[in-house]
Every structure is written in structure tokens, then in C-alpha cells.
Amino acid sequence: MSVDIQLRFDAEAITEFSRANQEPAWFLEKRLAGLKAAGELQLPVLEKTKIDKWNTQQFVPFQTSPQVASVQELDEVVQGQINLDNANNLLVQKNASTPFFAASDELKQQGVIFAPLHTALREHGDLVEKYFGQVVAYDEHKLTALHAAAVNGGVFLYVPKNVEMTVPVQAVFEVAGDDALVSPHVLIVAEAHSKVVYVDSFVSGEGSSMVANSIVEVFVGAGASVQVASVRSLSADVHDYSFRRATVDRDGSMEWILGEMNDGNTVANNTTILKGQASTAETKTISVGTGSQRQNLTSQVQHIGTHSESNMVSKAVMTGEAVSILNGITKIEKGAEKANGEQAENVLMLSDKARGDANPILLIDEDDVKAGHAASVGRFSEESIYYLMSRGISRQAAERLIILGFLDPVVAEIPIEEVQNRLRQALERKLG
């Protein structure tokens, strides 16, 4: 069935951008296939959230800006996310440009490829093609199709077998300007028995009617360990859509640490596929809903391998008239014997007008497994408030301490100090 779609770019604009970046022919074909699919596919169907009135397609995707010579020349909102005294292993993307990139000699000597996606397509096209779009297909729904057509940057991170990276790599994605789009595709490949930590931040500058539409694909080899941390602090002028997915081989480990601090409407889907025996997944998410924003946040693990284990923790704080839907889905497939999947969703309500829904779901097709879930939606414990006030702390300060204590176990897991500090500042700002 054809879907009415009116875009502000076309095949000619896509082709011009692709050729200007010297992308291989196969990548341009994927772009044009995405453009065609965007006119045929529906928006994703989300639990208790309608997004047909949201801005999903009204953007100008290929807005560019010049490179800068140093991090001191980057926009202030970006500088706050990075260590200005040590800018190694850092990629900064603004709309459709990469104004700053630096990779250390140490990574290169280890055989690690850390590069902007456009560079990797030119220099390592065959390797990128092997993995690109293999766990998040362009034709899953209209948003993935739009991403495929308008992808305007991203990261390629490849870690060879037996290489353990000793420092994290970082990316900062900025969207700024009227009708601007940031649509990065992050592709992480960790070969067998390797180790990598990747951290990114999403921020926004001045502008209206902005969109972020990002995809992260992670391939965790046998015995490899991957940690991905992401903090999104986009303004109310940005509609944000993110789709993250990882596939994990035997004895591999995948950890997600996610801070959803946007002020605007947000859709996030985070999925881990435990393919191999004894593969593991850990997902930790915090979010704060304020004003009249809408959030739909889904964490999902699919158990395929035997003896696989997963744990998902989602914590949300709701104020104003915000609405947050927290979905946790543990799927244990037939044959995934001895699998163990646990999940917990906890929502702290600070307003009578806010709404927080915690939806734990277990889908189990195998008998010899363990699985459990917990969910809670509630207000402050008056006993805890009274205890703190009895120590001379005001009620407002006591409430703040309880909120930060509720969320900080996840915040403390962020592996880059500057990003961790900015997440705490975002919490303070959102909570007043």
C-alpha cells in the first residue's frame, strides 16, 4: 500500500550528496532503495504512543558546515561534552558535516579502525558493506527507510581479534538550524576476544523543527566485550528517533548504558540478540520526563543461545504533564535452554498530571529457563522524606537527594567523566 509522503529532498539531492562524499555505488543503491521504501512503508506501531502527528520527515538532510582546526572552535554545546585538553579518539558531527575528528596513533597501531562513516566507506568499503544494515534493515518501517535515504554521517568502529582497547572512543552529534537533521549510522564490529568502549552524546543548538534519526548496529564476536553508553540531551525543538541493535556470539558480552534526557518527544528502541551459547546482555536506562513531552522507550533481549543471560533495568522520573512508556521485553526462543532473563522498570512520579507506564513482558517458548520481572510506579516514600528532614534537610533538598539517588547508579556507569558530569547537569536542569 502506498503511503502519502512529501519530502524536502529527492533522488537527485541524495545522489549529489553521495557522489560529493565519494560513496561506493552499493551505498547509493541502498539510499535510493530507502527513499522508495519511505513512500511505501508505514510508521512503526508503538505501544500506547501515536507518532503520526510528530515530525518524522519534514527536514532538510544535507546541511553542511566547515571543519574546525581545534576543539576550542566547536560550538559551546559540544565543548561541554568533551575533554578540551585531550581530544584524541573523538568524532564530532554537526548536521551533515564532521567538523572535527581525531584518532590516536595507539589505535591505529592496534589495527583498530575508528573513522567517520563517509571516510570508512571510501577506504574500507568492502568491510563496511559486510555489516551495514545486517541487524537493522532499511525496510523495517518508514523511519528506518528515511534513515537509509538521508543518513548524513556516523561512525565506523572496527576492533580486530584479540585487541583490547584501553581507552574509550567518543562521538558527539549536534543538530542545529531550522529544519535540520542529524542522522548518523553507528557501526561497531568487535571481533573475537576483543574489547571496546564507545560513548556518544546527542546535543542541539538553536533552531526549530529539527529531527534526529539514528541507528546503531553492534556485532559482538565470540568472547568479545562491548560497552555502549549514550546520553541524549536534545531540546524541545527536536523529535528524536533512535534504533539500536546488537547481535552477540558465544561467550560475548554486550552492555548498554543509556541516558534519555531530551526535552522533546522521543522514541527509542534498544534490542540485543543473544545468538551464542553463554552470551550476555546488560541494559541500564534512565529517563526524565518534563513539561508535555512524550517518551516511548523500549528495551528488548532475544535469547537464542543456550545458557544466555540478560538483565534490563529502566528508571524514569516524571514531572509536569509528561508521558513515558517503558517497555521491557524478554523473549526466550525454543531451544535456548538454561537461559536466564531478568528485568525491572521503575517510575517515580513527581506530578499528579504526569503519566508513567511500566510494561514488563516475558515471552518464553522454552521450558528449562529462568525469567523474572518487576515493575513499580509510585511517588516518594514519605518515611524517607521524614528521615532526611529529621536530619535538618529541607523537604525540597530531601526530594532532590532521593531522585538523584534513584538515578545515580546508572549515571555512575558512564565511562567518560565529562559525559557523566553533563548527564548529572542535565538531570539538575530537568528537575529544576
Coordinates of C-alpha atoms in Angstrom, one line a residue:
M1 CA 0.0 0.0 0.0
S2 CA 1.4 3.4 -0.9
V3 CA 1.8 6.0 1.8
D4 CA 1.5 9.7 1.2
I5 CA 4.9 11.2 1.8
Q6 CA 6.1 14.7 0.9
L7 CA 9.8 15.1 1.4
R8 CA 12.0 18.1 1.2
F9 CA 14.7 16.2 -0.7
D10 CA 14.7 13.8 -3.7
A11 CA 16.8 11.2 -5.5
E12 CA 18.8 14.0 -7.2
A13 CA 19.8 15.5 -3.9
I14 CA 20.7 12.1 -2.5
T15 CA 22.8 11.3 -5.5
E16 CA 24.6 14.6 -5.4
F17 CA 25.4 14.3 -1.7
S18 CA 26.6 10.6 -2.1
R19 CA 28.9 11.5 -5.0
A20 CA 30.3 14.5 -3.2
N21 CA 31.3 12.2 -0.4
Q22 CA 32.7 9.6 -2.9
E23 CA 30.4 6.9 -1.5
P24 CA 30.6 3.5 -3.3
A25 CA 27.8 2.5 -5.7
W26 CA 26.3 -0.1 -3.4
F27 CA 25.7 2.6 -0.7
L28 CA 24.0 4.9 -3.1
E29 CA 21.7 2.0 -4.2
K30 CA 20.8 1.5 -0.5
R31 CA 20.0 5.2 -0.2
L32 CA 17.7 5.1 -3.2
A33 CA 16.0 1.9 -2.1
G34 CA 15.4 3.6 1.3
L35 CA 13.8 6.6 -0.5
K36 CA 11.5 4.3 -2.4
A37 CA 10.6 2.3 0.7
A38 CA 9.8 5.5 2.6
G39 CA 7.0 6.2 0.2
E40 CA 5.5 2.7 0.7
L41 CA 6.0 1.8 4.4
Q42 CA 4.0 2.8 7.5
L43 CA 5.4 4.3 10.6
P44 CA 6.3 1.8 13.4
V45 CA 3.4 0.8 15.6
L46 CA 4.3 1.7 19.2
E47 CA 2.8 0.6 22.5
K48 CA 0.4 3.4 23.7
T49 CA 2.1 6.1 21.6
K50 CA 0.9 7.6 18.3
I51 CA 3.6 9.4 16.3
D52 CA 1.7 10.2 13.1
K53 CA 1.5 13.9 14.2
W54 CA 5.2 14.1 15.1
N55 CA 7.8 15.5 12.7
T56 CA 9.2 12.4 11.0
Q57 CA 10.0 13.7 7.6
Q58 CA 10.0 17.5 7.4
F59 CA 13.7 18.2 7.4
V60 CA 16.5 19.3 5.1
P61 CA 19.0 16.4 5.5
F62 CA 22.3 17.6 3.9
Q63 CA 23.1 20.9 5.6
T64 CA 26.8 21.3 5.9
S65 CA 29.3 23.4 7.9
P66 CA 33.1 23.9 7.7
Q67 CA 35.7 22.0 9.6
V68 CA 37.5 23.5 12.6
A69 CA 41.2 23.4 13.5
S70 CA 40.7 22.7 17.2
V71 CA 38.1 21.7 19.7
Q72 CA 38.1 25.2 21.1
E73 CA 36.4 26.3 17.8
L74 CA 33.5 23.9 18.2
D75 CA 30.1 25.1 19.4
E76 CA 29.8 25.6 23.1
V77 CA 27.1 22.9 23.5
V78 CA 29.6 20.4 22.0
Q79 CA 32.6 21.6 24.1
G80 CA 30.6 20.8 27.2
Q81 CA 30.6 17.1 26.3
I82 CA 34.4 16.6 25.8
N83 CA 37.7 17.0 27.4
L84 CA 39.2 20.1 25.8
D85 CA 42.7 19.1 27.0
N86 CA 42.6 15.7 25.4
A87 CA 40.7 15.5 22.2
N88 CA 42.1 12.1 20.9
N89 CA 39.7 9.5 19.7
L90 CA 36.9 12.0 19.2
L91 CA 34.4 12.5 16.3
V92 CA 32.1 15.5 16.2
Q93 CA 29.2 15.6 13.7
K94 CA 27.1 18.7 13.1
N95 CA 24.1 18.0 10.8
A96 CA 25.7 16.6 7.7
S97 CA 29.3 17.6 8.4
T98 CA 32.1 16.3 10.5
P99 CA 33.8 19.5 11.7
F100 CA 36.3 17.6 13.9
F101 CA 37.9 14.2 14.0
A102 CA 41.0 12.8 15.8
A103 CA 42.2 9.2 16.2
S104 CA 45.2 8.3 18.3
D105 CA 48.3 6.5 16.9
E106 CA 47.8 3.8 19.5
L107 CA 44.5 2.8 18.0
K108 CA 46.0 2.7 14.5
Q109 CA 48.9 0.6 15.7
Q110 CA 46.5 -1.9 17.2
G111 CA 44.8 -2.2 13.8
V112 CA 41.6 -0.5 15.1
I113 CA 39.6 1.4 12.5
F114 CA 37.8 4.4 14.1
A115 CA 36.6 6.7 11.4
P116 CA 33.7 8.9 10.2
L117 CA 31.3 6.7 8.2
H118 CA 32.0 8.6 5.0
T119 CA 35.7 8.0 5.3
A120 CA 35.2 4.3 6.1
L121 CA 33.0 3.9 3.0
R122 CA 35.8 5.3 0.8
E123 CA 38.7 3.5 2.5
H124 CA 37.2 0.3 3.8
G125 CA 34.0 -0.1 1.6
D126 CA 34.1 -3.9 1.4
L127 CA 34.4 -4.2 5.2
V128 CA 31.6 -1.8 5.8
E129 CA 29.3 -3.5 3.2
K130 CA 29.8 -6.8 5.1
Y131 CA 28.0 -5.4 8.2
F132 CA 26.0 -2.4 7.2
G133 CA 22.2 -2.9 7.5
Q134 CA 22.6 -6.5 8.7
V135 CA 20.8 -6.2 12.1
V136 CA 18.7 -3.1 11.4
A137 CA 17.2 -3.4 7.9
Y138 CA 16.2 -0.3 5.9
D139 CA 12.8 -1.6 5.1
E140 CA 11.5 -2.4 8.7
H141 CA 9.3 0.7 8.7
K142 CA 9.2 4.3 7.4
L143 CA 11.7 5.7 9.9
T144 CA 14.4 3.1 9.0
A145 CA 13.7 3.8 5.4
L146 CA 14.1 7.5 5.8
H147 CA 17.3 7.0 7.7
A148 CA 18.7 4.9 4.9
A149 CA 17.8 7.6 2.4
A150 CA 19.1 10.5 4.4
V151 CA 21.9 9.1 6.5
N152 CA 24.3 12.1 6.8
G153 CA 27.2 10.8 8.8
G154 CA 28.1 8.4 11.6
V155 CA 30.9 6.2 12.9
F156 CA 32.7 3.0 11.8
L157 CA 34.5 1.3 14.7
Y158 CA 36.3 -2.0 13.9
V159 CA 38.3 -3.8 16.5
P160 CA 40.4 -6.8 15.3
K161 CA 40.6 -10.2 17.0
N162 CA 42.2 -10.2 20.5
V163 CA 42.6 -6.4 20.6
E164 CA 41.5 -4.8 23.9
M165 CA 41.2 -1.1 23.6
T166 CA 42.4 0.6 26.8
V167 CA 40.6 3.9 26.3
P168 CA 37.0 4.7 25.1
V169 CA 36.2 6.4 21.9
Q170 CA 33.7 9.2 21.8
A171 CA 31.3 10.8 19.3
V172 CA 29.2 14.0 19.7
F173 CA 26.3 14.5 17.4
E174 CA 24.8 18.0 17.1
V175 CA 21.7 19.2 15.3
A176 CA 21.3 22.9 14.8
G177 CA 19.4 25.2 12.5
D178 CA 15.8 25.4 11.2
D179 CA 14.6 22.1 9.7
A180 CA 18.0 20.5 10.4
L181 CA 18.6 16.8 10.6
V182 CA 21.3 14.7 12.3
S183 CA 21.0 11.1 11.0
P184 CA 24.2 9.2 12.0
H185 CA 24.7 5.5 11.4
V186 CA 27.0 3.9 14.0
L187 CA 28.5 0.6 13.1
I188 CA 30.6 -1.2 15.7
V189 CA 32.3 -4.5 15.0
A190 CA 34.2 -6.3 17.8
E191 CA 36.0 -9.4 16.5
A192 CA 36.5 -12.5 18.8
H193 CA 38.0 -11.8 22.2
S194 CA 38.3 -8.1 21.6
K195 CA 37.2 -5.3 24.0
V196 CA 35.8 -1.8 23.2
V197 CA 34.0 1.1 24.9
Y198 CA 32.1 3.6 22.8
V199 CA 30.4 6.7 24.2
D200 CA 28.2 9.2 22.3
S201 CA 26.2 12.3 23.1
F202 CA 23.4 14.0 21.2
V203 CA 23.0 17.8 21.7
S204 CA 21.2 20.6 19.9
G205 CA 21.9 24.2 19.1
E206 CA 19.5 27.0 18.0
G207 CA 16.8 26.0 15.5
S208 CA 13.3 24.9 15.0
S209 CA 11.6 21.8 13.6
M210 CA 14.7 19.7 14.0
V211 CA 14.9 15.9 13.7
A212 CA 17.4 13.2 14.9
N213 CA 17.0 9.8 13.3
S214 CA 19.9 7.5 14.3
I215 CA 20.7 3.8 14.0
V216 CA 23.4 1.8 15.9
E217 CA 24.4 -1.7 14.8
V218 CA 26.8 -3.7 17.0
F219 CA 28.4 -7.0 16.2
V220 CA 29.9 -8.8 19.3
G221 CA 32.2 -11.6 18.3
A222 CA 32.9 -14.8 20.3
G223 CA 34.3 -13.9 23.8
A224 CA 34.3 -10.2 22.9
S225 CA 33.1 -7.4 25.2
V226 CA 31.4 -4.2 24.1
Q227 CA 30.1 -1.3 26.2
V228 CA 28.0 1.4 24.5
A229 CA 27.0 4.5 26.5
S230 CA 24.7 7.2 25.0
V231 CA 23.4 10.4 26.5
R232 CA 20.8 12.4 24.6
S233 CA 20.1 15.9 25.7
L234 CA 18.2 17.4 22.8
S235 CA 15.9 20.4 23.1
A236 CA 12.1 20.5 22.8
D237 CA 12.6 21.6 19.2
V238 CA 13.9 18.2 18.2
H239 CA 11.9 15.0 17.6
D240 CA 14.3 12.1 18.3
Y241 CA 14.1 8.6 16.9
S242 CA 16.8 6.0 17.8
F243 CA 17.1 2.3 16.9
R244 CA 20.0 0.4 18.5
R245 CA 20.6 -3.3 18.0
A246 CA 23.3 -5.7 18.8
T247 CA 24.0 -9.4 18.0
V248 CA 26.2 -11.3 20.4
D249 CA 28.1 -14.6 19.7
R250 CA 29.3 -17.3 22.0
D251 CA 30.6 -16.0 25.4
G252 CA 30.3 -12.4 24.2
S253 CA 29.1 -9.6 26.4
M254 CA 27.1 -6.5 25.4
E255 CA 26.3 -3.6 27.8
W256 CA 24.2 -0.6 27.1
I257 CA 24.1 2.5 29.4
L258 CA 21.5 5.0 28.2
G259 CA 20.5 8.4 29.5
E260 CA 17.4 9.8 27.8
M261 CA 17.5 13.4 28.9
N262 CA 15.7 15.0 25.9
D263 CA 13.2 17.8 26.4
G264 CA 11.3 16.9 23.2
N265 CA 9.3 13.9 22.0
T266 CA 11.4 10.7 21.9
V267 CA 11.2 7.2 20.5
A268 CA 14.0 4.7 21.4
N269 CA 14.2 1.0 20.7
N270 CA 17.2 -0.9 22.1
T271 CA 17.5 -4.6 21.2
T272 CA 20.1 -7.3 21.9
I273 CA 20.1 -10.6 20.2
L274 CA 21.9 -13.3 22.2
K275 CA 22.8 -15.8 19.4
G276 CA 25.7 -17.6 21.0
Q277 CA 25.9 -20.0 24.0
A278 CA 26.6 -18.2 27.3
S279 CA 26.3 -14.8 25.7
T280 CA 25.2 -12.0 28.0
A281 CA 23.5 -8.6 27.8
E282 CA 23.1 -5.8 30.3
T283 CA 20.9 -2.8 29.7
K284 CA 20.6 0.2 32.0
T285 CA 18.4 3.1 31.1
I286 CA 17.4 6.3 32.9
S287 CA 15.0 9.0 31.7
V288 CA 13.3 12.2 32.9
G289 CA 10.1 13.4 31.5
T290 CA 9.2 17.1 31.9
G291 CA 6.6 19.6 30.5
S292 CA 4.3 18.0 28.0
Q293 CA 6.9 15.7 26.3
R294 CA 6.1 12.2 25.2
Q295 CA 8.6 9.3 25.5
N296 CA 8.3 5.7 24.2
L297 CA 11.4 3.7 25.4
T298 CA 11.7 0.0 24.7
S299 CA 14.4 -2.4 25.9
Q300 CA 14.4 -5.9 24.4
V301 CA 16.5 -9.0 24.6
Q302 CA 16.1 -12.1 22.4
H303 CA 17.6 -15.3 23.8
I304 CA 18.6 -17.8 21.1
G305 CA 21.8 -19.3 22.6
T306 CA 21.7 -21.8 25.5
H307 CA 22.9 -20.6 28.9
S308 CA 22.5 -17.0 27.8
E309 CA 21.8 -14.3 30.4
S310 CA 20.3 -10.8 30.3
N311 CA 19.4 -8.1 32.8
M312 CA 17.4 -4.9 32.0
V313 CA 16.9 -2.0 34.4
S314 CA 14.9 1.1 33.4
K315 CA 14.3 4.0 35.7
A316 CA 12.2 7.1 34.9
V317 CA 11.2 10.3 36.8
M318 CA 8.1 12.0 35.6
T319 CA 7.1 15.7 36.2
G320 CA 4.7 18.2 34.7
E321 CA 2.3 16.6 32.2
A322 CA 4.9 14.3 30.6
V323 CA 4.1 10.8 29.5
S324 CA 6.6 8.0 29.4
I325 CA 6.0 4.4 28.2
L326 CA 8.7 2.0 29.4
N327 CA 8.6 -1.3 27.6
G328 CA 10.8 -4.2 28.7
I329 CA 10.6 -7.4 26.5
T330 CA 12.4 -10.6 27.3
K331 CA 12.0 -13.2 24.5
I332 CA 13.4 -16.7 25.1
E333 CA 13.2 -18.8 22.0
K334 CA 12.6 -22.5 21.7
G335 CA 16.0 -24.3 22.2
A336 CA 17.5 -21.6 24.4
E337 CA 17.9 -24.0 27.3
K338 CA 19.2 -22.7 30.7
A339 CA 18.6 -19.1 29.6
N340 CA 18.1 -16.5 32.3
G341 CA 16.3 -13.2 31.7
E342 CA 15.6 -10.6 34.3
Q343 CA 14.1 -7.1 34.0
A344 CA 12.8 -4.2 36.2
E345 CA 11.1 -1.0 35.3
N346 CA 10.6 1.7 38.0
V347 CA 8.9 5.0 37.6
L348 CA 9.0 7.8 40.2
M349 CA 6.1 10.2 39.8
L350 CA 6.5 13.8 40.9
S351 CA 3.2 15.2 39.5
D352 CA -0.4 14.2 39.5
K353 CA -0.7 15.2 35.9
A354 CA 2.3 13.1 34.7
R355 CA 1.8 9.6 33.4
G356 CA 4.3 6.7 33.6
D357 CA 3.6 3.2 32.3
A358 CA 5.9 0.4 33.1
N359 CA 5.2 -2.7 30.9
P360 CA 7.4 -5.8 31.6
I361 CA 6.8 -8.5 29.1
L362 CA 8.1 -12.1 29.1
L363 CA 7.7 -14.3 26.0
I364 CA 9.0 -17.8 26.7
D365 CA 9.0 -20.7 24.3
E366 CA 11.4 -22.9 26.2
D367 CA 10.7 -24.8 29.5
D368 CA 14.2 -25.1 31.0
V369 CA 14.8 -21.4 31.7
K370 CA 14.7 -18.8 34.4
A371 CA 12.9 -15.5 33.9
G372 CA 11.6 -12.7 36.1
H373 CA 10.3 -9.2 36.0
A374 CA 9.4 -6.4 38.4
A375 CA 7.7 -3.1 37.8
S376 CA 6.7 -0.2 40.0
V377 CA 5.0 3.2 39.6
G378 CA 4.8 5.5 42.6
R379 CA 5.6 8.6 44.5
F380 CA 8.2 9.5 47.2
S381 CA 8.3 7.4 50.3
E382 CA 7.2 9.8 53.0
E383 CA 9.2 7.9 55.5
S384 CA 12.4 8.6 53.5
I385 CA 11.4 12.3 53.3
Y386 CA 10.8 12.4 57.0
Y387 CA 14.1 10.7 57.8
L388 CA 16.1 13.2 55.8
M389 CA 14.1 16.2 57.2
S390 CA 14.8 15.0 60.7
R391 CA 18.5 15.5 59.9
G392 CA 17.9 19.2 59.2
I393 CA 17.4 18.9 55.4
S394 CA 14.6 20.8 53.8
R395 CA 11.9 18.9 52.0
Q396 CA 12.9 20.2 48.6
A397 CA 16.5 19.2 49.2
A398 CA 15.4 15.8 50.5
E399 CA 13.3 15.2 47.4
R400 CA 16.2 16.1 45.2
L401 CA 18.5 13.7 47.1
I402 CA 16.1 10.8 46.7
I403 CA 15.7 11.5 43.0
L404 CA 19.4 11.6 42.4
G405 CA 19.9 8.5 44.5
F406 CA 17.2 6.8 42.4
L407 CA 19.0 7.5 39.2
D408 CA 22.7 7.8 40.1
P409 CA 23.6 4.0 40.0
V410 CA 23.1 4.2 36.2
V411 CA 24.7 7.7 35.8
A412 CA 27.9 6.5 37.6
E413 CA 28.4 3.8 34.9
I414 CA 29.1 6.3 32.2
P415 CA 32.8 5.7 31.3
I416 CA 33.8 9.3 30.3
E417 CA 33.9 11.8 33.1
E418 CA 32.8 14.8 31.0
V419 CA 29.7 13.0 29.7
Q420 CA 28.9 11.7 33.2
N421 CA 29.1 15.3 34.6
R422 CA 26.9 16.6 31.8
L423 CA 24.3 13.9 32.4
R424 CA 24.2 15.0 36.1
Q425 CA 23.8 18.6 35.0
A426 CA 21.0 17.6 32.6
L427 CA 19.3 15.9 35.5
E428 CA 19.6 19.0 37.6
R429 CA 18.2 21.2 34.8
K430 CA 15.3 18.9 34.0
L431 CA 14.4 18.5 37.7
G432 CA 14.6 22.3 38.4

